[in-house]
PDB file of C-alpha atoms and ligand atoms in Angstrom:
ATOM      1  CA  MET E   1      11.667  17.607  -8.378  1.00  0.00           C
ATOM      2  CA  ASN E   2      13.152  15.373 -11.061  1.00  0.00           C
ATOM      3  CA  LEU E   3      13.723  12.072  -9.302  1.00  0.00           C
ATOM      4  CA  GLY E   4      14.878  10.164 -12.368  1.00  0.00           C
ATOM      5  CA  LEU E   5      11.662   8.162 -12.712  1.00  0.00           C
ATOM      6  CA  ASN E   6      10.868   9.380 -16.229  1.00  0.00           C
ATOM      7  CA  GLY E   7       9.879   6.387 -18.404  1.00  0.00           C
ATOM      8  CA  LYS E   8       9.963   3.902 -15.501  1.00  0.00           C
ATOM      9  CA  VAL E   9       7.150   1.352 -15.706  1.00  0.00           C
ATOM     10  CA  GLY E  10       5.271  -0.172 -12.823  1.00  0.00           C
ATOM     11  CA  ILE E  11       2.135  -1.524 -11.175  1.00  0.00           C
ATOM     12  CA  VAL E  12       0.355   0.112  -8.235  1.00  0.00           C
ATOM     13  CA  THR E  13      -2.292  -1.999  -6.491  1.00  0.00           C
ATOM     14  CA  GLY E  14      -5.126  -0.379  -4.574  1.00  0.00           C
ATOM     15  CA  ALA E  15      -4.996   2.487  -7.066  1.00  0.00           C
ATOM     16  CA  SER E  16      -8.716   3.314  -7.066  1.00  0.00           C
ATOM     17  CA  ARG E  17      -8.537   5.670  -4.068  1.00  0.00           C
ATOM     18  CA  GLY E  18      -6.620   6.774  -0.974  1.00  0.00           C
ATOM     19  CA  ILE E  19      -2.909   6.138  -0.674  1.00  0.00           C
ATOM     20  CA  GLY E  20      -2.719   4.134  -3.930  1.00  0.00           C
ATOM     21  CA  ALA E  21      -4.320   6.916  -5.973  1.00  0.00           C
ATOM     22  CA  ALA E  22      -1.859   9.446  -4.492  1.00  0.00           C
ATOM     23  CA  ILE E  23       1.089   7.166  -5.293  1.00  0.00           C
ATOM     24  CA  VAL E  24      -0.048   6.906  -8.919  1.00  0.00           C
ATOM     25  CA  ALA E  25      -0.436  10.695  -9.191  1.00  0.00           C
ATOM     26  CA  GLU E  26       3.076  11.323  -7.887  1.00  0.00           C
ATOM     27  CA  LEU E  27       4.673   8.630 -10.084  1.00  0.00           C
ATOM     28  CA  VAL E  28       2.890   9.964 -13.184  1.00  0.00           C
ATOM     29  CA  ALA E  29       3.967  13.523 -12.316  1.00  0.00           C
ATOM     30  CA  GLU E  30       7.556  12.217 -12.263  1.00  0.00           C
ATOM     31  CA  GLY E  31       7.115  10.794 -15.769  1.00  0.00           C
ATOM     32  CA  GLY E  32       6.358   7.216 -14.717  1.00  0.00           C
ATOM     33  CA  LEU E  33       4.166   4.836 -16.744  1.00  0.00           C
ATOM     34  CA  VAL E  34       1.747   3.137 -14.396  1.00  0.00           C
ATOM     35  CA  THR E  35      -0.763   0.269 -14.390  1.00  0.00           C
ATOM     36  CA  LEU E  36      -3.565   1.050 -11.951  1.00  0.00           C
ATOM     37  CA  ALA E  37      -4.976  -2.059 -10.295  1.00  0.00           C
ATOM     38  CA  ALA E  38      -8.018  -2.537  -8.083  1.00  0.00           C
ATOM     39  CA  ARG E  39     -11.309  -4.341  -8.480  1.00  0.00           C
ATOM     40  CA  GLU E  40     -13.528  -3.233 -11.357  1.00  0.00           C
ATOM     41  CA  SER E  41     -15.180   0.080 -10.393  1.00  0.00           C
ATOM     42  CA  GLU E  42     -16.051   3.574 -11.515  1.00  0.00           C
ATOM     43  CA  ASP E  43     -13.468   4.880  -9.007  1.00  0.00           C
ATOM     44  CA  LEU E  44     -10.703   2.965 -10.791  1.00  0.00           C
ATOM     45  CA  ARG E  45     -11.806   4.281 -14.191  1.00  0.00           C
ATOM     46  CA  GLN E  46     -11.969   7.851 -12.849  1.00  0.00           C
ATOM     47  CA  GLN E  47      -8.549   7.649 -11.220  1.00  0.00           C
ATOM     48  CA  THR E  48      -7.103   6.440 -14.527  1.00  0.00           C
ATOM     49  CA  ALA E  49      -8.879   9.215 -16.471  1.00  0.00           C
ATOM     50  CA  ARG E  50      -7.173  11.879 -14.281  1.00  0.00           C
ATOM     51  CA  HIS E  51      -3.880  11.206 -16.064  1.00  0.00           C
ATOM     52  CA  ALA E  52      -2.507  11.463 -19.594  1.00  0.00           C
ATOM     53  CA  ALA E  53      -3.692   8.338 -21.429  1.00  0.00           C
ATOM     54  CA  ALA E  54      -0.176   7.594 -22.681  1.00  0.00           C
ATOM     55  CA  GLN E  55       1.092   7.218 -19.099  1.00  0.00           C
ATOM     56  CA  VAL E  56      -1.514   4.957 -17.543  1.00  0.00           C
ATOM     57  CA  LEU E  57      -3.228   1.603 -17.982  1.00  0.00           C
ATOM     58  CA  CYS E  58      -6.434   0.715 -16.169  1.00  0.00           C
ATOM     59  CA  CYS E  59      -6.328  -2.949 -15.206  1.00  0.00           C
ATOM     60  CA  PRO E  60      -9.213  -4.176 -13.052  1.00  0.00           C
ATOM     61  CA  ALA E  61      -8.114  -7.176 -10.988  1.00  0.00           C
ATOM     62  CA  ASP E  62      -9.310  -8.792  -7.798  1.00  0.00           C
ATOM     63  CA  LEU E  63      -6.098  -9.815  -6.058  1.00  0.00           C
ATOM     64  CA  ARG E  64      -7.873 -12.726  -4.368  1.00  0.00           C
ATOM     65  CA  GLU E  65      -8.309 -14.430  -7.736  1.00  0.00           C
ATOM     66  CA  ALA E  66      -5.662 -16.941  -8.818  1.00  0.00           C
ATOM     67  CA  ASP E  67      -4.861 -15.405 -12.212  1.00  0.00           C
ATOM     68  CA  ALA E  68      -4.985 -11.721 -11.138  1.00  0.00           C
ATOM     69  CA  ALA E  69      -1.224 -11.347 -10.619  1.00  0.00           C
ATOM     70  CA  SER E  70      -0.166 -12.900 -13.927  1.00  0.00           C
ATOM     71  CA  ARG E  71      -2.810 -10.870 -15.792  1.00  0.00           C
ATOM     72  CA  LEU E  72      -1.532  -7.621 -14.253  1.00  0.00           C
ATOM     73  CA  VAL E  73       2.062  -8.353 -15.158  1.00  0.00           C
ATOM     74  CA  ALA E  74       1.170  -9.531 -18.683  1.00  0.00           C
ATOM     75  CA  ALA E  75      -1.019  -6.462 -19.352  1.00  0.00           C
ATOM     76  CA  THR E  76       1.739  -4.111 -18.160  1.00  0.00           C
ATOM     77  CA  LEU E  77       4.389  -5.783 -20.342  1.00  0.00           C
ATOM     78  CA  ALA E  78       2.047  -5.786 -23.345  1.00  0.00           C
ATOM     79  CA  ARG E  79       1.329  -2.068 -22.948  1.00  0.00           C
ATOM     80  CA  PHE E  80       4.670  -0.629 -21.782  1.00  0.00           C
ATOM     81  CA  GLY E  81       7.200  -3.342 -22.754  1.00  0.00           C
ATOM     82  CA  LYS E  82       9.007  -3.739 -19.409  1.00  0.00           C
ATOM     83  CA  LEU E  83       8.533  -3.650 -15.648  1.00  0.00           C
ATOM     84  CA  ASP E  84      10.612  -1.503 -13.270  1.00  0.00           C
ATOM     85  CA  PHE E  85       8.555  -1.437 -10.067  1.00  0.00           C
ATOM     86  CA  VAL E  86       5.652  -2.856  -8.094  1.00  0.00           C
ATOM     87  CA  VAL E  87       3.913  -0.984  -5.298  1.00  0.00           C
ATOM     88  CA  ALA E  88       1.997  -3.557  -3.220  1.00  0.00           C
ATOM     89  CA  ASN E  89      -0.526  -1.274  -1.577  1.00  0.00           C
ATOM     90  CA  ALA E  90      -4.026  -2.819  -1.801  1.00  0.00           C
ATOM     91  CA  GLY E  91      -5.545  -3.978   1.429  1.00  0.00           C
ATOM     92  CA  THR E  92      -8.657  -4.469   3.418  1.00  0.00           C
ATOM     93  CA  ALA E  93      -8.809  -5.797   6.924  1.00  0.00           C
ATOM     94  CA  LYS E  94     -11.815  -5.667   9.145  1.00  0.00           C
ATOM     95  CA  MET E  95     -11.302  -4.029  12.514  1.00  0.00           C
ATOM     96  CA  GLY E  96     -12.419  -5.867  15.642  1.00  0.00           C
ATOM     97  CA  ASP E  97     -11.060  -7.941  18.479  1.00  0.00           C
ATOM     98  CA  LEU E  98     -10.566 -11.705  18.612  1.00  0.00           C
ATOM     99  CA  LEU E  99     -14.161 -12.495  19.583  1.00  0.00           C
ATOM    100  CA  GLU E 100     -15.714 -10.128  17.037  1.00  0.00           C
ATOM    101  CA  LEU E 101     -13.916 -11.486  13.993  1.00  0.00           C
ATOM    102  CA  SER E 102     -14.632 -14.745  12.172  1.00  0.00           C
ATOM    103  CA  ASP E 103     -12.365 -17.113  10.250  1.00  0.00           C
ATOM    104  CA  ALA E 104     -13.728 -15.527   7.065  1.00  0.00           C
ATOM    105  CA  ASP E 105     -12.536 -12.075   8.262  1.00  0.00           C
ATOM    106  CA  TRP E 106      -9.029 -13.463   8.829  1.00  0.00           C
ATOM    107  CA  GLN E 107      -9.015 -15.213   5.461  1.00  0.00           C
ATOM    108  CA  GLU E 108     -10.209 -12.074   3.691  1.00  0.00           C
ATOM    109  CA  GLY E 109      -7.495  -9.928   5.333  1.00  0.00           C
ATOM    110  CA  PHE E 110      -4.694 -12.310   4.330  1.00  0.00           C
ATOM    111  CA  ALA E 111      -6.147 -13.144   0.887  1.00  0.00           C
ATOM    112  CA  THR E 112      -5.864  -9.599  -0.463  1.00  0.00           C
ATOM    113  CA  LYS E 113      -2.989  -8.014   1.333  1.00  0.00           C
ATOM    114  CA  PHE E 114      -0.693 -10.983   1.916  1.00  0.00           C
ATOM    115  CA  PHE E 115      -1.330 -13.795  -0.582  1.00  0.00           C
ATOM    116  CA  GLY E 116      -2.425 -11.366  -3.319  1.00  0.00           C
ATOM    117  CA  HIS E 117       0.855  -9.536  -3.008  1.00  0.00           C
ATOM    118  CA  ILE E 118       2.961 -12.674  -2.825  1.00  0.00           C
ATOM    119  CA  SER E 119       1.431 -13.810  -6.137  1.00  0.00           C
ATOM    120  CA  LEU E 120       2.049 -10.419  -7.716  1.00  0.00           C
ATOM    121  CA  ILE E 121       5.641 -10.186  -6.512  1.00  0.00           C
ATOM    122  CA  ARG E 122       6.367 -13.752  -7.712  1.00  0.00           C
ATOM    123  CA  ALA E 123       4.914 -13.003 -11.160  1.00  0.00           C
ATOM    124  CA  ALA E 124       6.814  -9.695 -11.367  1.00  0.00           C
ATOM    125  CA  TRP E 125      10.160 -10.881  -9.967  1.00  0.00           C
ATOM    126  CA  PRO E 126      11.806 -12.215 -13.176  1.00  0.00           C
ATOM    127  CA  HIS E 127      10.970  -8.938 -14.945  1.00  0.00           C
ATOM    128  CA  LEU E 128      12.205  -6.820 -12.035  1.00  0.00           C
ATOM    129  CA  ARG E 129      15.396  -8.891 -12.004  1.00  0.00           C
ATOM    130  CA  ALA E 130      15.818  -8.146 -15.715  1.00  0.00           C
ATOM    131  CA  SER E 131      15.302  -4.394 -15.234  1.00  0.00           C
ATOM    132  CA  GLY E 132      17.082  -4.053 -11.866  1.00  0.00           C
ATOM    133  CA  GLY E 133      13.779  -2.812 -10.506  1.00  0.00           C
ATOM    134  CA  GLY E 134      12.185  -2.339  -7.121  1.00  0.00           C
ATOM    135  CA  ILE E 135       9.260  -3.249  -4.881  1.00  0.00           C
ATOM    136  CA  VAL E 136       7.644  -1.109  -2.211  1.00  0.00           C
ATOM    137  CA  VAL E 137       5.312  -2.879   0.200  1.00  0.00           C
ATOM    138  CA  ILE E 138       2.784  -0.658   1.966  1.00  0.00           C
ATOM    139  CA  ALA E 139       2.300  -2.427   5.300  1.00  0.00           C
ATOM    140  CA  GLY E 140       1.128  -0.439   8.343  1.00  0.00           C
ATOM    141  CA  SER E 141       2.188   0.687  11.801  1.00  0.00           C
ATOM    142  CA  ALA E 142      -0.004  -2.035  13.382  1.00  0.00           C
ATOM    143  CA  GLY E 143       2.569  -4.520  12.067  1.00  0.00           C
ATOM    144  CA  ARG E 144       5.034  -3.292  14.697  1.00  0.00           C
ATOM    145  CA  THR E 145       2.636  -2.024  17.350  1.00  0.00           C
ATOM    146  CA  PRO E 146      -0.243  -4.487  17.749  1.00  0.00           C
ATOM    147  CA  SER E 147      -3.625  -3.346  19.019  1.00  0.00           C
ATOM    148  CA  THR E 148      -6.592  -5.288  20.358  1.00  0.00           C
ATOM    149  CA  ARG E 149      -9.009  -4.147  17.628  1.00  0.00           C
ATOM    150  CA  GLY E 150      -6.476  -4.294  14.827  1.00  0.00           C
ATOM    151  CA  VAL E 151      -5.740  -7.959  15.366  1.00  0.00           C
ATOM    152  CA  VAL E 152      -6.088  -8.954  11.671  1.00  0.00           C
ATOM    153  CA  THR E 153      -4.430  -5.911  10.145  1.00  0.00           C
ATOM    154  CA  GLY E 154      -1.564  -6.171  12.655  1.00  0.00           C
ATOM    155  CA  ALA E 155      -0.911  -9.838  11.819  1.00  0.00           C
ATOM    156  CA  VAL E 156      -1.115  -9.224   8.054  1.00  0.00           C
ATOM    157  CA  ASN E 157       1.263  -6.269   8.272  1.00  0.00           C
ATOM    158  CA  SER E 158       3.744  -8.159  10.488  1.00  0.00           C
ATOM    159  CA  ALA E 159       3.764 -10.978   7.936  1.00  0.00           C
ATOM    160  CA  LEU E 160       4.479  -8.456   5.169  1.00  0.00           C
ATOM    161  CA  LEU E 161       7.382  -6.950   7.115  1.00  0.00           C
ATOM    162  CA  ASN E 162       8.877 -10.410   7.544  1.00  0.00           C
ATOM    163  CA  LEU E 163       8.369 -11.064   3.825  1.00  0.00           C
ATOM    164  CA  THR E 164      10.073  -7.750   2.989  1.00  0.00           C
ATOM    165  CA  LYS E 165      13.195  -8.717   4.925  1.00  0.00           C
ATOM    166  CA  SER E 166      13.222 -12.188   3.414  1.00  0.00           C
ATOM    167  CA  LEU E 167      12.767 -10.960  -0.171  1.00  0.00           C
ATOM    168  CA  SER E 168      15.281  -8.168   0.288  1.00  0.00           C
ATOM    169  CA  ALA E 169      17.962 -10.803   0.926  1.00  0.00           C
ATOM    170  CA  GLN E 170      17.066 -12.547  -2.345  1.00  0.00           C
ATOM    171  CA  GLY E 171      16.919  -9.109  -3.942  1.00  0.00           C
ATOM    172  CA  ILE E 172      20.581  -8.516  -3.102  1.00  0.00           C
ATOM    173  CA  SER E 173      21.627 -11.464  -5.258  1.00  0.00           C
ATOM    174  CA  ASP E 174      18.989 -10.807  -7.922  1.00  0.00           C
ATOM    175  CA  GLY E 175      19.418  -7.020  -8.115  1.00  0.00           C
ATOM    176  CA  VAL E 176      15.858  -6.277  -6.990  1.00  0.00           C
ATOM    177  CA  GLN E 177      15.271  -3.572  -4.396  1.00  0.00           C
ATOM    178  CA  VAL E 178      12.659  -4.468  -1.729  1.00  0.00           C
ATOM    179  CA  ASN E 179      11.518  -2.081   1.002  1.00  0.00           C
ATOM    180  CA  ALA E 180       8.417  -1.488   3.120  1.00  0.00           C
ATOM    181  CA  ILE E 181       6.623   1.570   4.451  1.00  0.00           C
ATOM    182  CA  ASN E 182       4.493   1.523   7.597  1.00  0.00           C
ATOM    183  CA  PRO E 183       1.976   4.345   7.322  1.00  0.00           C
ATOM    184  CA  GLY E 184       0.462   5.634  10.542  1.00  0.00           C
ATOM    185  CA  PRO E 185      -3.035   7.138  10.464  1.00  0.00           C
ATOM    186  CA  ILE E 186      -3.556   8.590   6.973  1.00  0.00           C
ATOM    187  CA  ARG E 187      -6.543  10.689   5.929  1.00  0.00           C
ATOM    188  CA  THR E 188      -8.328   8.307   3.506  1.00  0.00           C
ATOM    189  CA  ALA E 189     -11.811   6.742   3.270  1.00  0.00           C
ATOM    190  CA  ARG E 190     -10.596   4.053   5.652  1.00  0.00           C
ATOM    191  CA  PHE E 191      -9.627   6.702   8.235  1.00  0.00           C
ATOM    192  CA  ALA E 192     -12.962   8.523   7.713  1.00  0.00           C
ATOM    193  CA  GLU E 193     -14.737   5.288   8.718  1.00  0.00           C
ATOM    194  CA  ARG E 194     -12.679   5.160  11.918  1.00  0.00           C
ATOM    195  CA  VAL E 195     -13.602   8.772  12.685  1.00  0.00           C
ATOM    196  CA  ALA E 196     -17.307   8.046  12.087  1.00  0.00           C
ATOM    197  CA  ARG E 197     -17.143   4.989  14.351  1.00  0.00           C
ATOM    198  CA  ALA E 198     -15.332   6.892  17.120  1.00  0.00           C
ATOM    199  CA  SER E 199     -17.836   9.722  16.799  1.00  0.00           C
ATOM    200  CA  ARG E 200     -20.735   7.270  17.319  1.00  0.00           C
ATOM    201  CA  ASN E 201     -19.058   5.383  20.163  1.00  0.00           C
ATOM    202  CA  LEU E 202     -17.953   8.491  22.061  1.00  0.00           C
ATOM    203  CA  GLY E 203     -21.061  10.555  21.294  1.00  0.00           C
ATOM    204  CA  VAL E 204     -18.973  13.481  19.989  1.00  0.00           C
ATOM    205  CA  ASP E 205     -18.761  15.292  16.654  1.00  0.00           C
ATOM    206  CA  ALA E 206     -16.299  14.315  13.920  1.00  0.00           C
ATOM    207  CA  ILE E 207     -13.739  16.987  14.862  1.00  0.00           C
ATOM    208  CA  GLU E 208     -13.648  15.824  18.466  1.00  0.00           C
ATOM    209  CA  ALA E 209     -13.540  12.169  17.360  1.00  0.00           C
ATOM    210  CA  GLU E 210     -10.542  12.874  15.111  1.00  0.00           C
ATOM    211  CA  ARG E 211      -8.805  14.705  17.975  1.00  0.00           C
ATOM    212  CA  HIS E 212      -9.373  11.629  20.141  1.00  0.00           C
ATOM    213  CA  LEU E 213      -7.960   9.256  17.486  1.00  0.00           C
ATOM    214  CA  LEU E 214      -4.933  11.473  16.966  1.00  0.00           C
ATOM    215  CA  LYS E 215      -4.195  11.560  20.692  1.00  0.00           C
ATOM    216  CA  GLU E 216      -4.705   7.807  20.976  1.00  0.00           C
ATOM    217  CA  SER E 217      -2.318   7.193  18.056  1.00  0.00           C
ATOM    218  CA  GLY E 218       0.519   9.231  19.561  1.00  0.00           C
ATOM    219  CA  ALA E 219       1.311  10.811  16.159  1.00  0.00           C
ATOM    220  CA  PHE E 220       1.862  14.567  15.865  1.00  0.00           C
ATOM    221  CA  ARG E 221      -0.772  14.847  13.115  1.00  0.00           C
ATOM    222  CA  ILE E 222      -2.899  12.744  10.801  1.00  0.00           C
ATOM    223  CA  GLY E 223      -0.953  12.066   7.623  1.00  0.00           C
ATOM    224  CA  ASP E 224      -2.024  12.752   4.052  1.00  0.00           C
ATOM    225  CA  PRO E 225      -1.790  10.181   1.241  1.00  0.00           C
ATOM    226  CA  GLU E 226       0.834  12.446  -0.374  1.00  0.00           C
ATOM    227  CA  ASP E 227       3.118  11.899   2.645  1.00  0.00           C
ATOM    228  CA  ILE E 228       3.326   8.238   1.648  1.00  0.00           C
ATOM    229  CA  ALA E 229       3.359   8.860  -2.127  1.00  0.00           C
ATOM    230  CA  GLY E 230       6.435  11.110  -1.930  1.00  0.00           C
ATOM    231  CA  LEU E 231       8.312   8.489   0.035  1.00  0.00           C
ATOM    232  CA  VAL E 232       7.412   5.735  -2.454  1.00  0.00           C
ATOM    233  CA  CYS E 233       8.793   7.857  -5.321  1.00  0.00           C
ATOM    234  CA  PHE E 234      11.990   8.524  -3.388  1.00  0.00           C
ATOM    235  CA  LEU E 235      12.463   4.807  -2.645  1.00  0.00           C
ATOM    236  CA  LEU E 236      11.975   3.856  -6.300  1.00  0.00           C
ATOM    237  CA  SER E 237      14.243   6.598  -7.584  1.00  0.00           C
ATOM    238  CA  PRO E 238      18.039   6.390  -7.941  1.00  0.00           C
ATOM    239  CA  ARG E 239      18.276   8.556  -4.801  1.00  0.00           C
ATOM    240  CA  GLY E 240      16.683   5.824  -2.687  1.00  0.00           C
ATOM    241  CA  ARG E 241      18.704   3.036  -4.172  1.00  0.00           C
ATOM    242  CA  TYR E 242      20.885   2.293  -1.128  1.00  0.00           C
ATOM    243  CA  LEU E 243      17.809   1.323   0.898  1.00  0.00           C
ATOM    244  CA  GLN E 244      17.323  -2.446   0.883  1.00  0.00           C
ATOM    245  CA  GLY E 245      15.070  -4.345   3.303  1.00  0.00           C
ATOM    246  CA  ALA E 246      14.280  -1.060   5.042  1.00  0.00           C
ATOM    247  CA  ILE E 247      11.093  -0.798   7.074  1.00  0.00           C
ATOM    248  CA  ILE E 248      10.229   2.878   7.209  1.00  0.00           C
ATOM    249  CA  ASP E 249       7.734   4.205   9.751  1.00  0.00           C
ATOM    250  CA  ALA E 250       5.962   7.095   8.012  1.00  0.00           C
ATOM    251  CA  ASP E 251       3.626   7.670  10.912  1.00  0.00           C
ATOM    252  CA  GLY E 252       4.106  11.103  12.479  1.00  0.00           C
ATOM    253  CA  GLY E 253       6.164   9.586  15.308  1.00  0.00           C
ATOM    254  CA  LYS E 254       3.547   7.042  16.371  1.00  0.00           C
ATOM    255  CA  THR E 255       5.917   4.065  16.492  1.00  0.00           C
ATOM    256  CA  ARG E 256       8.233   4.083  19.503  1.00  0.00           C
ATOM    257  CA  THR E 257       9.622   0.577  18.939  1.00  0.00           C
ATOM    258  CA  LEU E 258      13.358   0.378  18.186  1.00  0.00           C
TER     259      LEU E 258
HETATM  260  N1  LIG Y   1      -5.196   4.854   5.755  1.00  0.00           N
HETATM  261  C1  LIG Y   1      -4.486   4.524   6.813  1.00  0.00           C
HETATM  262  O1  LIG Y   1      -4.606   5.131   7.880  1.00  0.00           O
HETATM  263  C2  LIG Y   1      -3.511   3.367   6.740  1.00  0.00           C
HETATM  264  C3  LIG Y   1      -2.679   3.120   7.842  1.00  0.00           C
HETATM  265  C4  LIG Y   1      -1.775   2.057   7.793  1.00  0.00           C
HETATM  266  C5  LIG Y   1      -1.705   1.265   6.672  1.00  0.00           C
HETATM  267  N2  LIG Y   1      -2.527   1.515   5.610  1.00  0.00           N
HETATM  268  C6  LIG Y   1      -2.422   0.633   4.437  1.00  0.00           C
HETATM  269  O2  LIG Y   1      -2.247   1.386   3.252  1.00  0.00           O
HETATM  270  C7  LIG Y   1      -2.886   0.729   2.167  1.00  0.00           C
HETATM  271  C8  LIG Y   1      -3.846   1.707   1.487  1.00  0.00           C
HETATM  272  O3  LIG Y   1      -4.721   2.205   2.474  1.00  0.00           O
HETATM  273  P1  LIG Y   1      -5.923   3.212   2.129  1.00  0.00           P
HETATM  274  O4  LIG Y   1      -6.287   3.872   3.390  1.00  0.00           O
HETATM  275  O5  LIG Y   1      -5.611   3.994   0.922  1.00  0.00           O
HETATM  276  O6  LIG Y   1      -7.062   2.109   1.835  1.00  0.00           O
HETATM  277  P2  LIG Y   1      -8.439   2.237   1.078  1.00  0.00           P
HETATM  278  O7  LIG Y   1      -8.825   3.651   0.865  1.00  0.00           O
HETATM  279  O8  LIG Y   1      -9.361   1.321   1.789  1.00  0.00           O
HETATM  280  O9  LIG Y   1      -8.061   1.599  -0.341  1.00  0.00           O
HETATM  281  C9  LIG Y   1      -7.748   0.244  -0.437  1.00  0.00           C
HETATM  282  C10 LIG Y   1      -7.411  -0.055  -1.886  1.00  0.00           C
HETATM  283  O10 LIG Y   1      -7.231  -1.480  -2.013  1.00  0.00           O
HETATM  284  C11 LIG Y   1      -8.057  -1.957  -3.080  1.00  0.00           C
HETATM  285  N3  LIG Y   1      -8.496  -3.322  -2.839  1.00  0.00           N
HETATM  286  C12 LIG Y   1      -9.184  -3.793  -1.789  1.00  0.00           C
HETATM  287  N4  LIG Y   1      -9.446  -5.102  -1.947  1.00  0.00           N
HETATM  288  C13 LIG Y   1      -8.917  -5.464  -3.143  1.00  0.00           C
HETATM  289  C14 LIG Y   1      -8.865  -6.680  -3.875  1.00  0.00           C
HETATM  290  N5  LIG Y   1      -9.426  -7.811  -3.415  1.00  0.00           N
HETATM  291  N6  LIG Y   1      -8.245  -6.684  -5.081  1.00  0.00           N
HETATM  292  C15 LIG Y   1      -7.689  -5.562  -5.571  1.00  0.00           C
HETATM  293  N7  LIG Y   1      -7.693  -4.374  -4.922  1.00  0.00           N
HETATM  294  C16 LIG Y   1      -8.316  -4.330  -3.722  1.00  0.00           C
HETATM  295  C17 LIG Y   1      -9.232  -0.984  -3.062  1.00  0.00           C
HETATM  296  O11 LIG Y   1      -9.878  -0.975  -4.307  1.00  0.00           O
HETATM  297  P3  LIG Y   1     -11.318  -1.590  -4.572  1.00  0.00           P
HETATM  298  O12 LIG Y   1     -12.035  -1.685  -3.265  1.00  0.00           O
HETATM  299  O13 LIG Y   1     -11.899  -0.603  -5.528  1.00  0.00           O
HETATM  300  O14 LIG Y   1     -11.003  -2.917  -5.185  1.00  0.00           O
HETATM  301  C18 LIG Y   1      -8.519   0.343  -2.835  1.00  0.00           C
HETATM  302  O15 LIG Y   1      -7.995   0.834  -4.026  1.00  0.00           O
HETATM  303  C19 LIG Y   1      -3.614  -0.493   2.740  1.00  0.00           C
HETATM  304  O16 LIG Y   1      -2.830  -1.643   2.537  1.00  0.00           O
HETATM  305  C20 LIG Y   1      -3.695  -0.172   4.224  1.00  0.00           C
HETATM  306  O17 LIG Y   1      -3.724  -1.318   5.035  1.00  0.00           O
HETATM  307  C21 LIG Y   1      -3.415   2.552   5.608  1.00  0.00           C
END
């Protein structure tokens, strides 16, 4: 489908695998020009090499570092000359309940997925204002439906949803579109770890463990990264332009909250 994204320039964080890699693939297929950001790794280089060199820029950056955001924005402008979108997708948050997790685990969860993205959005904002561009924040269903073992990820995602609403108001006056997606369980390396853990804890094989996680989630199936990638492209395209401050649950029906 031609979504009108041909020649649009943007940054996708967490692009070395999983949902981020799928978002890049879909944006590039639509003619987008994309900076792939994650920490320095072979995965990041390989994900970049999958695409036509003219459409992608590999930009290793650890979002916890103070200058990462400005470097990403500067590298994108230097290579492609403008900035039309940011997809704030990177994230790591250790699973565990209150007593299992340390202060360092909390700080790590917020450093990458909350403060890292605030820095990036602040650095990108003047350029997005100039281009009339957009931001998609990839939060997570735990932001609306807390769980005992997802105490860090839930708090980080809730904070991002609040930030989305707040920035979307500023975006109305500045002409910047800001929306968030809450993925439910998506089949990525992160989900594979959950399956392996459930398999060990329950003493069942991986298929049975996945069935258990699916039932526990309440979703009708486990999602694929492409389910999220397609939605990101729609949001950033002219067709999604009336959405502002929207929090979209792309979670197979998991979220029952109004
Ligand atoms: N998969 C799910 O079921 C699910 C559900 C709800 C929400 N989400 C959210 O969706 C997003 C993507 O999830 P995913 O499953 O694709 O995760 P993933 O496979 O674990 O990938 C996370 C990405 O973030 C990058 N990243 C981590 N720490 C970073 C740092 N300090 N600086 C820069 N990049 C960093 C990773 O790259 P490097 O490690 O190579 O740096 C990787 O590219 C996350 O925000 C996650 O919370 C996922």
